[in-house]
PDB file of C-alpha atoms and ligand atoms in Angstrom:
ATOM      1  CA  MET A  74       0.164   0.030  -0.063  1.00 86.00           C
ATOM      2  CA  ILE A  75       2.761   2.274   0.617  1.00 91.00           C
ATOM      3  CA  PRO A  76       3.298   3.375  -3.392  1.00 89.00           C
ATOM      4  CA  ALA A  77      -0.326   4.244  -3.301  1.00 88.00           C
ATOM      5  CA  PHE A  78      -0.011   6.373   0.122  1.00 91.00           C
ATOM      6  CA  HIS A  79       3.237   8.099  -1.124  1.00 92.00           C
ATOM      7  CA  GLN A  80       2.032   8.677  -4.234  1.00 91.00           C
ATOM      8  CA  SER A  81      -1.703  10.544  -2.811  1.00 92.00           C
ATOM      9  CA  CYS A  82       0.789  12.369  -0.253  1.00 93.00           C
ATOM     10  CA  SER A  83       3.279  13.381  -2.819  1.00 93.00           C
ATOM     11  CA  GLU A  84       0.617  15.191  -5.419  1.00 94.00           C
ATOM     12  CA  VAL A  85      -0.614  17.045  -2.469  1.00 95.00           C
ATOM     13  CA  VAL A  86       2.609  18.457  -0.877  1.00 93.00           C
ATOM     14  CA  GLY A  87       3.471  19.226  -5.073  1.00 95.00           C
ATOM     15  CA  LYS A  88       0.140  21.197  -5.061  1.00 96.00           C
ATOM     16  CA  TRP A  89       0.808  22.836  -1.871  1.00 95.00           C
ATOM     17  CA  ASP A  90       4.759  23.688  -3.058  1.00 94.00           C
ATOM     18  CA  ASN A  91       3.435  25.458  -6.655  1.00 95.00           C
ATOM     19  CA  ILE A  92       0.743  27.529  -3.961  1.00 95.00           C
ATOM     20  CA  VAL A  93       3.316  28.884  -2.418  1.00 94.00           C
ATOM     21  CA  LEU A  94       5.854  29.226  -5.780  1.00 95.00           C
ATOM     22  CA  ASP A  95       2.988  31.406  -6.698  1.00 94.00           C
ATOM     23  CA  LYS A  96       1.986  33.173  -3.510  1.00 94.00           C
ATOM     24  CA  GLY A  97       4.887  33.737  -1.575  1.00 92.00           C
ATOM     25  CA  SER A  98       5.966  31.531   1.636  1.00 86.00           C
ATOM     26  CA  SER A  99       3.584  34.005   3.821  1.00 90.00           C
ATOM     27  CA  CYS A 100       0.214  33.027   2.099  1.00 91.00           C
ATOM     28  CA  GLU A 101      -2.371  31.129   3.852  1.00 92.00           C
ATOM     29  CA  VAL A 102      -3.727  27.723   2.831  1.00 91.00           C
ATOM     30  CA  ASP A 103      -6.883  26.122   4.798  1.00 93.00           C
ATOM     31  CA  VAL A 104      -5.361  22.537   4.680  1.00 93.00           C
ATOM     32  CA  TRP A 105      -8.258  20.740   5.911  1.00 93.00           C
ATOM     33  CA  PRO A 106     -10.165  19.917   2.445  1.00 93.00           C
ATOM     34  CA  TRP A 107      -6.956  18.971   0.824  1.00 95.00           C
ATOM     35  CA  LEU A 108      -5.815  16.757   3.845  1.00 95.00           C
ATOM     36  CA  MET A 109      -9.808  14.963   3.371  1.00 93.00           C
ATOM     37  CA  SER A 110      -9.504  14.949   0.019  1.00 93.00           C
ATOM     38  CA  MET A 111      -6.079  12.814   0.000  1.00 95.00           C
ATOM     39  CA  THR A 112      -7.310  10.742   2.969  1.00 94.00           C
ATOM     40  CA  ALA A 113      -9.899   9.388   0.368  1.00 93.00           C
ATOM     41  CA  ASP A 114      -7.739   9.130  -2.208  1.00 92.00           C
ATOM     42  CA  VAL A 115      -5.351   7.388  -0.528  1.00 94.00           C
ATOM     43  CA  ILE A 116      -7.836   4.841   0.874  1.00 93.00           C
ATOM     44  CA  SER A 117      -9.977   4.570  -2.431  1.00 92.00           C
ATOM     45  CA  ARG A 118      -6.670   3.207  -4.109  1.00 91.00           C
ATOM     46  CA  THR A 119      -5.630   1.000  -1.220  1.00 90.00           C
ATOM     47  CA  ALA A 120      -9.356  -0.311  -1.473  1.00 90.00           C
ATOM     48  CA  PHE A 121     -10.670  -0.279  -4.766  1.00 89.00           C
ATOM     49  CA  GLY A 122      -6.925  -0.070  -7.002  1.00 86.00           C
ATOM     50  CA  SER A 123      -7.827   0.597 -10.412  1.00 80.00           C
ATOM     51  CA  SER A 124     -11.321   2.211  -9.824  1.00 84.00           C
ATOM     52  CA  TYR A 125     -10.172   4.385  -7.270  1.00 84.00           C
ATOM     53  CA  LYS A 126     -11.967   7.500  -9.389  1.00 86.00           C
ATOM     54  CA  GLU A 127     -15.238   5.807  -8.859  1.00 87.00           C
ATOM     55  CA  GLY A 128     -14.405   4.942  -5.268  1.00 88.00           C
ATOM     56  CA  HIS A 129     -13.546   8.857  -4.565  1.00 87.00           C
ATOM     57  CA  ARG A 130     -17.335   9.857  -5.186  1.00 90.00           C
ATOM     58  CA  ILE A 131     -18.167   7.762  -2.224  1.00 92.00           C
ATOM     59  CA  PHE A 132     -16.502   9.612  -0.465  1.00 91.00           C
ATOM     60  CA  GLU A 133     -18.298  12.717  -1.443  1.00 91.00           C
ATOM     61  CA  LEU A 134     -21.590  11.271  -1.003  1.00 92.00           C
ATOM     62  CA  GLN A 135     -20.332   9.906   2.493  1.00 90.00           C
ATOM     63  CA  ALA A 136     -19.648  13.711   3.459  1.00 88.00           C
ATOM     64  CA  GLU A 137     -23.105  14.779   2.573  1.00 91.00           C
ATOM     65  CA  LEU A 138     -25.224  11.934   3.648  1.00 90.00           C
ATOM     66  CA  SER A 139     -23.391  12.761   7.340  1.00 88.00           C
ATOM     67  CA  GLU A 140     -23.896  16.600   7.061  1.00 89.00           C
ATOM     68  CA  LEU A 141     -27.347  15.170   6.536  1.00 90.00           C
ATOM     69  CA  ILE A 142     -27.747  13.141   9.212  1.00 87.00           C
ATOM     70  CA  ILE A 143     -26.453  15.541  11.877  1.00 87.00           C
ATOM     71  CA  GLN A 144     -28.811  18.180  10.440  1.00 87.00           C
ATOM     72  CA  ALA A 145     -31.722  15.458  10.815  1.00 85.00           C
ATOM     73  CA  PHE A 146     -30.589  14.617  14.707  1.00 83.00           C
ATOM     74  CA  ARG A 147     -30.755  18.435  15.525  1.00 85.00           C
ATOM     75  CA  LYS A 148     -34.560  18.309  14.773  1.00 81.00           C
ATOM     76  CA  ALA A 149     -36.819  17.182  17.226  1.00 77.00           C
ATOM     77  CA  PHE A 150     -37.759  13.444  17.276  1.00 78.00           C
ATOM     78  CA  ILE A 151     -40.956  13.282  15.473  1.00 80.00           C
ATOM     79  CA  PRO A 152     -41.971   9.666  15.084  1.00 82.00           C
ATOM     80  CA  GLY A 153     -42.363   8.091  11.181  1.00 82.00           C
ATOM     81  CA  TYR A 154     -40.736  12.113  10.120  1.00 80.00           C
ATOM     82  CA  SER A 155     -37.688   9.837   8.474  1.00 80.00           C
ATOM     83  CA  SER A 156     -39.950   8.369   6.014  1.00 82.00           C
ATOM     84  CA  LEU A 157     -41.904  11.759   4.671  1.00 83.00           C
ATOM     85  CA  PRO A 158     -40.577  12.693   1.060  1.00 86.00           C
ATOM     86  CA  THR A 159     -38.786  16.281   2.746  1.00 87.00           C
ATOM     87  CA  GLN A 160     -35.775  17.365   0.821  1.00 88.00           C
ATOM     88  CA  GLY A 161     -33.554  16.309   2.875  1.00 88.00           C
ATOM     89  CA  ASN A 162     -34.983  12.616   3.468  1.00 89.00           C
ATOM     90  CA  ARG A 163     -35.046  12.221  -0.454  1.00 93.00           C
ATOM     91  CA  ARG A 164     -31.191  13.840  -0.834  1.00 93.00           C
ATOM     92  CA  MET A 165     -30.422  11.308   1.777  1.00 92.00           C
ATOM     93  CA  LYS A 166     -32.255   7.988   0.167  1.00 93.00           C
ATOM     94  CA  ALA A 167     -30.930   9.417  -3.385  1.00 94.00           C
ATOM     95  CA  ALA A 168     -27.173   9.982  -1.963  1.00 93.00           C
ATOM     96  CA  ALA A 169     -27.265   6.665  -0.271  1.00 92.00           C
ATOM     97  CA  ARG A 170     -28.856   4.582  -3.584  1.00 94.00           C
ATOM     98  CA  GLU A 171     -26.266   6.566  -5.337  1.00 94.00           C
ATOM     99  CA  SER A 172     -23.106   5.147  -3.246  1.00 92.00           C
ATOM    100  CA  GLN A 173     -24.505   1.957  -3.154  1.00 93.00           C
ATOM    101  CA  ALA A 174     -25.133   1.710  -7.469  1.00 93.00           C
ATOM    102  CA  ILE A 175     -21.346   2.384  -7.660  1.00 93.00           C
ATOM    103  CA  LEU A 176     -20.028   0.167  -5.331  1.00 92.00           C
ATOM    104  CA  ARG A 177     -22.315  -2.339  -6.589  1.00 93.00           C
ATOM    105  CA  GLY A 178     -20.668  -2.034 -10.259  1.00 93.00           C
ATOM    106  CA  ILE A 179     -17.171  -1.678  -9.056  1.00 92.00           C
ATOM    107  CA  VAL A 180     -18.058  -5.279  -7.851  1.00 91.00           C
ATOM    108  CA  ASP A 181     -19.735  -6.110 -10.587  1.00 91.00           C
ATOM    109  CA  LYS A 182     -16.828  -5.261 -12.706  1.00 91.00           C
ATOM    110  CA  ARG A 183     -14.051  -7.045 -10.769  1.00 89.00           C
ATOM    111  CA  LEU A 184     -16.418 -10.673 -10.927  1.00 88.00           C
ATOM    112  CA  ARG A 185     -16.764 -10.431 -14.524  1.00 90.00           C
ATOM    113  CA  ALA A 186     -13.229  -9.892 -14.707  1.00 88.00           C
ATOM    114  CA  ARG A 187     -12.879 -12.918 -12.306  1.00 85.00           C
ATOM    115  CA  GLU A 188     -14.418 -15.079 -14.535  1.00 86.00           C
ATOM    116  CA  ALA A 189     -12.485 -13.656 -17.774  1.00 88.00           C
ATOM    117  CA  GLY A 190      -9.517 -15.496 -16.261  1.00 84.00           C
ATOM    118  CA  GLU A 191      -8.022 -12.084 -15.253  1.00 84.00           C
ATOM    119  CA  ALA A 192      -5.460 -11.872 -12.199  1.00 81.00           C
ATOM    120  CA  THR A 193      -6.953 -10.704  -8.391  1.00 78.00           C
ATOM    121  CA  SER A 194      -6.117  -7.365  -7.494  1.00 81.00           C
ATOM    122  CA  GLN A 195      -3.919  -6.904  -4.508  1.00 82.00           C
ATOM    123  CA  ASP A 196      -6.296  -4.442  -3.229  1.00 88.00           C
ATOM    124  CA  LEU A 197      -8.750  -4.531  -0.505  1.00 89.00           C
ATOM    125  CA  LEU A 198     -11.639  -4.999  -2.256  1.00 89.00           C
ATOM    126  CA  GLY A 199     -10.033  -8.111  -4.606  1.00 89.00           C
ATOM    127  CA  THR A 200      -8.786  -9.514  -0.918  1.00 88.00           C
ATOM    128  CA  LEU A 201     -12.361  -9.489   0.414  1.00 88.00           C
ATOM    129  CA  LEU A 202     -14.020 -11.094  -2.727  1.00 87.00           C
ATOM    130  CA  GLU A 203     -11.278 -13.301  -2.895  1.00 85.00           C
ATOM    131  CA  SER A 204     -11.300 -14.682   0.494  1.00 84.00           C
ATOM    132  CA  ASN A 205     -15.227 -14.633   0.191  1.00 82.00           C
ATOM    133  CA  LEU A 206     -15.125 -16.980  -2.663  1.00 79.00           C
ATOM    134  CA  GLY A 207     -12.747 -19.247  -1.473  1.00 72.00           C
ATOM    135  CA  GLN A 208     -15.411 -19.964   1.482  1.00 72.00           C
ATOM    136  CA  GLY A 209     -17.627 -22.978   1.543  1.00 68.00           C
ATOM    137  CA  LYS A 210     -20.874 -23.007   0.616  1.00 69.00           C
ATOM    138  CA  GLY A 211     -23.444 -20.873   2.749  1.00 69.00           C
ATOM    139  CA  ASN A 212     -19.988 -19.813   4.914  1.00 75.00           C
ATOM    140  CA  GLY A 213     -18.944 -16.780   3.167  1.00 78.00           C
ATOM    141  CA  MET A 214     -20.296 -13.010   3.036  1.00 82.00           C
ATOM    142  CA  SER A 215     -23.280 -11.852   0.593  1.00 84.00           C
ATOM    143  CA  ILE A 216     -22.281  -9.685  -1.839  1.00 85.00           C
ATOM    144  CA  GLU A 217     -24.461  -7.212   0.170  1.00 87.00           C
ATOM    145  CA  ASP A 218     -22.351  -7.332   3.231  1.00 88.00           C
ATOM    146  CA  GLU A 219     -18.886  -6.842   1.320  1.00 87.00           C
ATOM    147  CA  ILE A 220     -20.665  -3.820  -0.173  1.00 89.00           C
ATOM    148  CA  GLU A 221     -21.423  -2.519   3.475  1.00 90.00           C
ATOM    149  CA  GLU A 222     -17.956  -3.629   4.828  1.00 89.00           C
ATOM    150  CA  CYS A 223     -16.410  -1.524   1.544  1.00 90.00           C
ATOM    151  CA  LYS A 224     -18.349   1.556   2.680  1.00 89.00           C
ATOM    152  CA  LEU A 225     -17.198   1.204   6.774  1.00 90.00           C
ATOM    153  CA  PHE A 226     -13.728   1.394   5.693  1.00 88.00           C
ATOM    154  CA  CYS A 227     -14.351   4.267   3.466  1.00 89.00           C
ATOM    155  CA  PHE A 228     -16.434   6.144   6.405  1.00 87.00           C
ATOM    156  CA  ALA A 229     -14.296   4.568   9.236  1.00 90.00           C
ATOM    157  CA  GLY A 230     -10.630   5.775   7.622  1.00 91.00           C
ATOM    158  CA  GLN A 231     -10.997   8.954   6.318  1.00 91.00           C
ATOM    159  CA  GLU A 232     -11.867  11.610   8.912  1.00 88.00           C
ATOM    160  CA  THR A 233      -9.996   9.611  11.265  1.00 92.00           C
ATOM    161  CA  THR A 234      -7.105  10.055   9.405  1.00 95.00           C
ATOM    162  CA  SER A 235      -7.019  13.605   8.628  1.00 94.00           C
ATOM    163  CA  VAL A 236      -8.151  14.562  11.621  1.00 94.00           C
ATOM    164  CA  LEU A 237      -4.782  12.936  13.106  1.00 96.00           C
ATOM    165  CA  LEU A 238      -3.327  14.794  10.423  1.00 97.00           C
ATOM    166  CA  VAL A 239      -4.456  18.068  10.847  1.00 96.00           C
ATOM    167  CA  TRP A 240      -3.775  18.218  14.481  1.00 96.00           C
ATOM    168  CA  THR A 241      -0.308  16.997  13.725  1.00 97.00           C
ATOM    169  CA  MET A 242       0.447  20.010  11.682  1.00 96.00           C
ATOM    170  CA  ILE A 243      -0.957  22.441  14.608  1.00 96.00           C
ATOM    171  CA  LEU A 244       0.663  20.985  17.201  1.00 97.00           C
ATOM    172  CA  LEU A 245       3.696  20.217  15.240  1.00 97.00           C
ATOM    173  CA  SER A 246       3.639  24.394  14.673  1.00 95.00           C
ATOM    174  CA  GLN A 247       2.732  25.224  18.001  1.00 97.00           C
ATOM    175  CA  HIS A 248       6.482  23.750  19.148  1.00 97.00           C
ATOM    176  CA  GLN A 249       8.477  24.177  16.515  1.00 97.00           C
ATOM    177  CA  ASP A 250      11.718  22.521  18.262  1.00 98.00           C
ATOM    178  CA  TRP A 251       9.825  19.415  17.586  1.00 98.00           C
ATOM    179  CA  GLN A 252       8.660  20.121  14.189  1.00 98.00           C
ATOM    180  CA  GLU A 253      12.730  20.445  13.390  1.00 98.00           C
ATOM    181  CA  ARG A 254      13.652  17.032  15.433  1.00 98.00           C
ATOM    182  CA  ALA A 255      10.707  15.600  12.759  1.00 97.00           C
ATOM    183  CA  GLN A 256      12.154  16.854  10.005  1.00 95.00           C
ATOM    184  CA  GLU A 257      15.959  16.136  10.486  1.00 95.00           C
ATOM    185  CA  GLU A 258      14.810  12.580  11.223  1.00 95.00           C
ATOM    186  CA  VAL A 259      12.347  12.320   7.696  1.00 93.00           C
ATOM    187  CA  ARG A 260      15.529  13.555   6.161  1.00 91.00           C
ATOM    188  CA  LEU A 261      17.996  11.440   7.732  1.00 91.00           C
ATOM    189  CA  ILE A 262      16.053   8.304   6.877  1.00 90.00           C
ATOM    190  CA  LEU A 263      14.110   8.951   3.623  1.00 87.00           C
ATOM    191  CA  ASP A 264      17.357  10.972   1.685  1.00 80.00           C
ATOM    192  CA  ASP A 265      18.842   7.434   1.605  1.00 66.00           C
ATOM    193  CA  LYS A 266      15.885   6.008  -0.289  1.00 63.00           C
ATOM    194  CA  ASN A 267      15.439   8.966  -2.973  1.00 69.00           C
ATOM    195  CA  ASN A 268      12.763  10.246  -0.648  1.00 70.00           C
ATOM    196  CA  LYS A 269      10.482   7.279  -1.673  1.00 83.00           C
ATOM    197  CA  PRO A 270       9.518   5.696   1.865  1.00 89.00           C
ATOM    198  CA  ASP A 271       9.129   2.153   2.124  1.00 90.00           C
ATOM    199  CA  ILE A 272       7.534  -0.055   5.242  1.00 91.00           C
ATOM    200  CA  GLU A 273      11.168  -0.753   6.788  1.00 91.00           C
ATOM    201  CA  SER A 274      12.410   2.779   6.349  1.00 91.00           C
ATOM    202  CA  LEU A 275       9.089   4.401   7.952  1.00 92.00           C
ATOM    203  CA  SER A 276       8.875   1.885  11.325  1.00 93.00           C
ATOM    204  CA  HIS A 277      12.262   3.930  12.090  1.00 93.00           C
ATOM    205  CA  LEU A 278      10.523   7.474  11.915  1.00 95.00           C
ATOM    206  CA  LYS A 279      10.749   7.357  15.987  1.00 97.00           C
ATOM    207  CA  VAL A 280      10.006  11.040  16.521  1.00 97.00           C
ATOM    208  CA  MET A 281       7.369  11.324  14.327  1.00 96.00           C
ATOM    209  CA  SER A 282       5.632   8.104  15.792  1.00 97.00           C
ATOM    210  CA  MET A 283       5.847   9.935  19.421  1.00 97.00           C
ATOM    211  CA  ALA A 284       4.584  12.971  17.589  1.00 97.00           C
ATOM    212  CA  PHE A 285       1.207  10.991  16.300  1.00 97.00           C
ATOM    213  CA  TYR A 286       0.764   9.353  19.855  1.00 97.00           C
ATOM    214  CA  GLU A 287       0.927  12.648  21.747  1.00 97.00           C
ATOM    215  CA  VAL A 288      -1.762  14.005  19.507  1.00 97.00           C
ATOM    216  CA  LEU A 289      -4.110  10.843  19.884  1.00 96.00           C
ATOM    217  CA  ARG A 290      -3.459  11.214  23.498  1.00 95.00           C
ATOM    218  CA  LEU A 291      -4.536  14.904  23.519  1.00 96.00           C
ATOM    219  CA  TYR A 292      -6.804  14.841  20.937  1.00 95.00           C
ATOM    220  CA  PRO A 293      -8.541  11.290  20.410  1.00 93.00           C
ATOM    221  CA  LEU A 294     -10.178  10.331  17.314  1.00 89.00           C
ATOM    222  CA  VAL A 295     -12.793   9.147  18.325  1.00 87.00           C
ATOM    223  CA  SER A 296     -14.444  10.053  21.780  1.00 83.00           C
ATOM    224  CA  LEU A 297     -17.434   8.007  22.315  1.00 85.00           C
ATOM    225  CA  LEU A 298     -18.097   4.813  21.440  1.00 87.00           C
ATOM    226  CA  ARG A 299     -21.755   3.273  22.200  1.00 90.00           C
ATOM    227  CA  ARG A 300     -22.788  -0.694  21.908  1.00 89.00           C
ATOM    228  CA  GLU A 301     -26.145  -1.558  21.968  1.00 89.00           C
ATOM    229  CA  VAL A 302     -26.749  -5.294  22.784  1.00 87.00           C
ATOM    230  CA  ASN A 303     -30.080  -5.964  20.344  1.00 87.00           C
ATOM    231  CA  LYS A 304     -30.381  -9.369  20.870  1.00 88.00           C
ATOM    232  CA  ASP A 305     -30.346 -11.572  23.970  1.00 87.00           C
ATOM    233  CA  VAL A 306     -27.188 -14.264  23.375  1.00 80.00           C
ATOM    234  CA  VAL A 307     -26.260 -17.341  25.219  1.00 80.00           C
ATOM    235  CA  THR A 308     -23.056 -18.566  25.131  1.00 75.00           C
ATOM    236  CA  ASP A 309     -21.964 -22.296  25.156  1.00 70.00           C
ATOM    237  CA  VAL A 310     -18.159 -21.736  26.769  1.00 66.00           C
ATOM    238  CA  ARG A 311     -17.742 -25.738  27.045  1.00 65.00           C
ATOM    239  CA  ARG A 312     -18.964 -26.090  23.155  1.00 60.00           C
ATOM    240  CA  ASN A 313     -17.691 -22.817  22.008  1.00 60.00           C
ATOM    241  CA  LYS A 314     -21.138 -22.035  20.736  1.00 60.00           C
ATOM    242  CA  CYS A 315     -22.558 -19.493  21.016  1.00 58.00           C
ATOM    243  CA  GLY A 316     -26.368 -18.587  19.566  1.00 60.00           C
ATOM    244  CA  ASN A 317     -29.639 -16.214  19.753  1.00 55.00           C
ATOM    245  CA  ARG A 318     -31.911 -16.750  21.934  1.00 50.00           C
TER     246      ARG A 318
HETATM  247  C1  HEM B 546      -5.799   7.112  13.972  1.00 59.01           C
HETATM  248  C2  HEM B 546      -6.729   7.150  13.169  1.00 59.01           C
HETATM  249  C3  HEM B 546      -7.874   5.618  13.746  1.00 59.01           C
HETATM  250  C4  HEM B 546      -8.389   5.790  14.845  1.00 59.01           C
HETATM  251  C5  HEM B 546      -8.326   6.063  15.704  1.00 59.01           C
HETATM  252  C6  HEM B 546      -9.562   4.576  14.599  1.00 59.01           C
HETATM  253  C7  HEM B 546     -10.225   4.627  15.972  1.00 59.01           C
HETATM  254  C8  HEM B 546     -11.262   3.472  15.983  1.00 59.01           C
HETATM  255  C9  HEM B 546     -12.180   2.616  16.789  1.00 59.01           C
HETATM  256  C10 HEM B 546     -11.798   3.346  17.986  1.00 59.01           C
HETATM  257  C11 HEM B 546     -12.991   1.667  16.001  1.00 59.01           C
HETATM  258  C12 HEM B 546     -13.647   0.764  16.966  1.00 59.01           C
HETATM  259  C13 HEM B 546     -12.819  -0.234  17.564  1.00 59.01           C
HETATM  260  C14 HEM B 546     -14.179  -0.953  18.459  1.00 59.01           C
HETATM  261  O1  HEM B 546     -14.845  -1.549  17.628  1.00 59.01           O
HETATM  262  O2  HEM B 546     -13.983  -1.359  19.263  1.00 59.01           O
HETATM  263  C15 HEM B 546     -12.706   1.574  14.525  1.00 59.01           C
HETATM  264  C16 HEM B 546     -13.062   0.663  14.115  1.00 59.01           C
HETATM  265  C17 HEM B 546     -12.787   0.657  13.159  1.00 59.01           C
HETATM  266  N1  HEM B 546     -11.853   1.307  11.894  1.00 59.01           N
HETATM  267 FE1  HEM B 546     -10.405   2.523  12.886  1.00 59.01          FE
HETATM  268  N2  HEM B 546      -9.288   4.564  13.349  1.00 59.01           N
HETATM  269  C18 HEM B 546      -8.471   5.014  12.905  1.00 59.01           C
HETATM  270  C19 HEM B 546      -7.946   5.102  11.374  1.00 59.01           C
HETATM  271  C20 HEM B 546      -8.920   3.676  10.795  1.00 59.01           C
HETATM  272  C21 HEM B 546      -8.218   3.791   8.930  1.00 59.01           C
HETATM  273  C22 HEM B 546      -7.374   4.389   8.421  1.00 59.01           C
HETATM  274  C23 HEM B 546      -9.222   2.930   8.456  1.00 59.01           C
HETATM  275  C24 HEM B 546      -9.583   2.086   7.215  1.00 59.01           C
HETATM  276  C25 HEM B 546      -9.095   2.688   6.069  1.00 59.01           C
HETATM  277  C26 HEM B 546     -10.248   2.396   9.841  1.00 59.01           C
HETATM  278  C27 HEM B 546     -11.416   1.609  10.226  1.00 59.01           C
HETATM  279  C28 HEM B 546     -12.044   0.743  10.785  1.00 59.01           C
HETATM  280  C29 HEM B 546     -12.844  -0.020  10.648  1.00 59.01           C
HETATM  281  C30 HEM B 546     -13.367  -0.687   9.373  1.00 59.01           C
HETATM  282  C31 HEM B 546     -13.661  -0.057  12.133  1.00 59.01           C
HETATM  283  C32 HEM B 546     -15.125  -1.403  12.236  1.00 59.01           C
HETATM  284  C33 HEM B 546     -13.860  -2.342  12.942  1.00 59.01           C
HETATM  285  C34 HEM B 546     -15.470  -3.614  13.041  1.00 59.01           C
HETATM  286  O3  HEM B 546     -15.860  -2.989  13.833  1.00 59.01           O
HETATM  287  O4  HEM B 546     -15.578  -4.220  12.334  1.00 59.01           O
HETATM  288  N3  HEM B 546     -10.098   3.168  10.879  1.00 59.01           N
HETATM  289  N4  HEM B 546     -11.463   2.386  14.583  1.00 59.01           N
END
């Protein structure tokens, strides 16, 4: 996955370089939208490989859906309101339908390629489909479940990583001594590799890891996790089985 990470990051940093060249080093750049787009790009490349451009649209739709859901939560709860054809409800349904259709299209394309004897893609979707098709009959996930997994992956990965990156940039700007230490470390470790990171070199970035851990400690990305048990479950420990009551 690292070449895909590297490509997406280099593209953004290259564009920032151009802005600075154009407007001068004291210009102001709102990095948040760039980071949101970059993390979507990274996940899309690693999850959907060659279909990553189609995958990108899923992130826009999910962002729109989240916004509409937040707006709906702010309103007073009226039973049955979510089924009314209001402008917001219609837009939510249309966005959900569109993202479902895009994913379905990507999955179908993969299944057709598999039938035509093409090699399996090494991305998340390829791994998921391959692992599932290798299961015994009745044991695998349905295509609908796989589509839901892809949606979850996109949703869970984008904002978390962009928020982490934006806080890291803020804190490193506030603590310039740490910024210099981190830059020195990156230069030392990556200069040898012509600035092309690999898993080995990334594992040596100790100061950067310390910075990320500290950001996660100060500004946790997930502040609340709600769990709800919707069915009673009986567990038979001796037979290692569980079933719904
Ligand atoms: C610093 C970044 C991240 C943080 C802090 C974070 C945090 C979390 C937390 C707290 C959970 C819930 C764990 C639980 O069920 O107890 C979770 C679940 C999950 N995360 Fe992340 N996450 C991050 C990045 C990512 C990325 C980059 C991806 C994928 C691209 C991802 C995909 C997922 C998925 C798929 C789940 C659901 C797992 C499951 O219940 O099946 N996360 N994450």
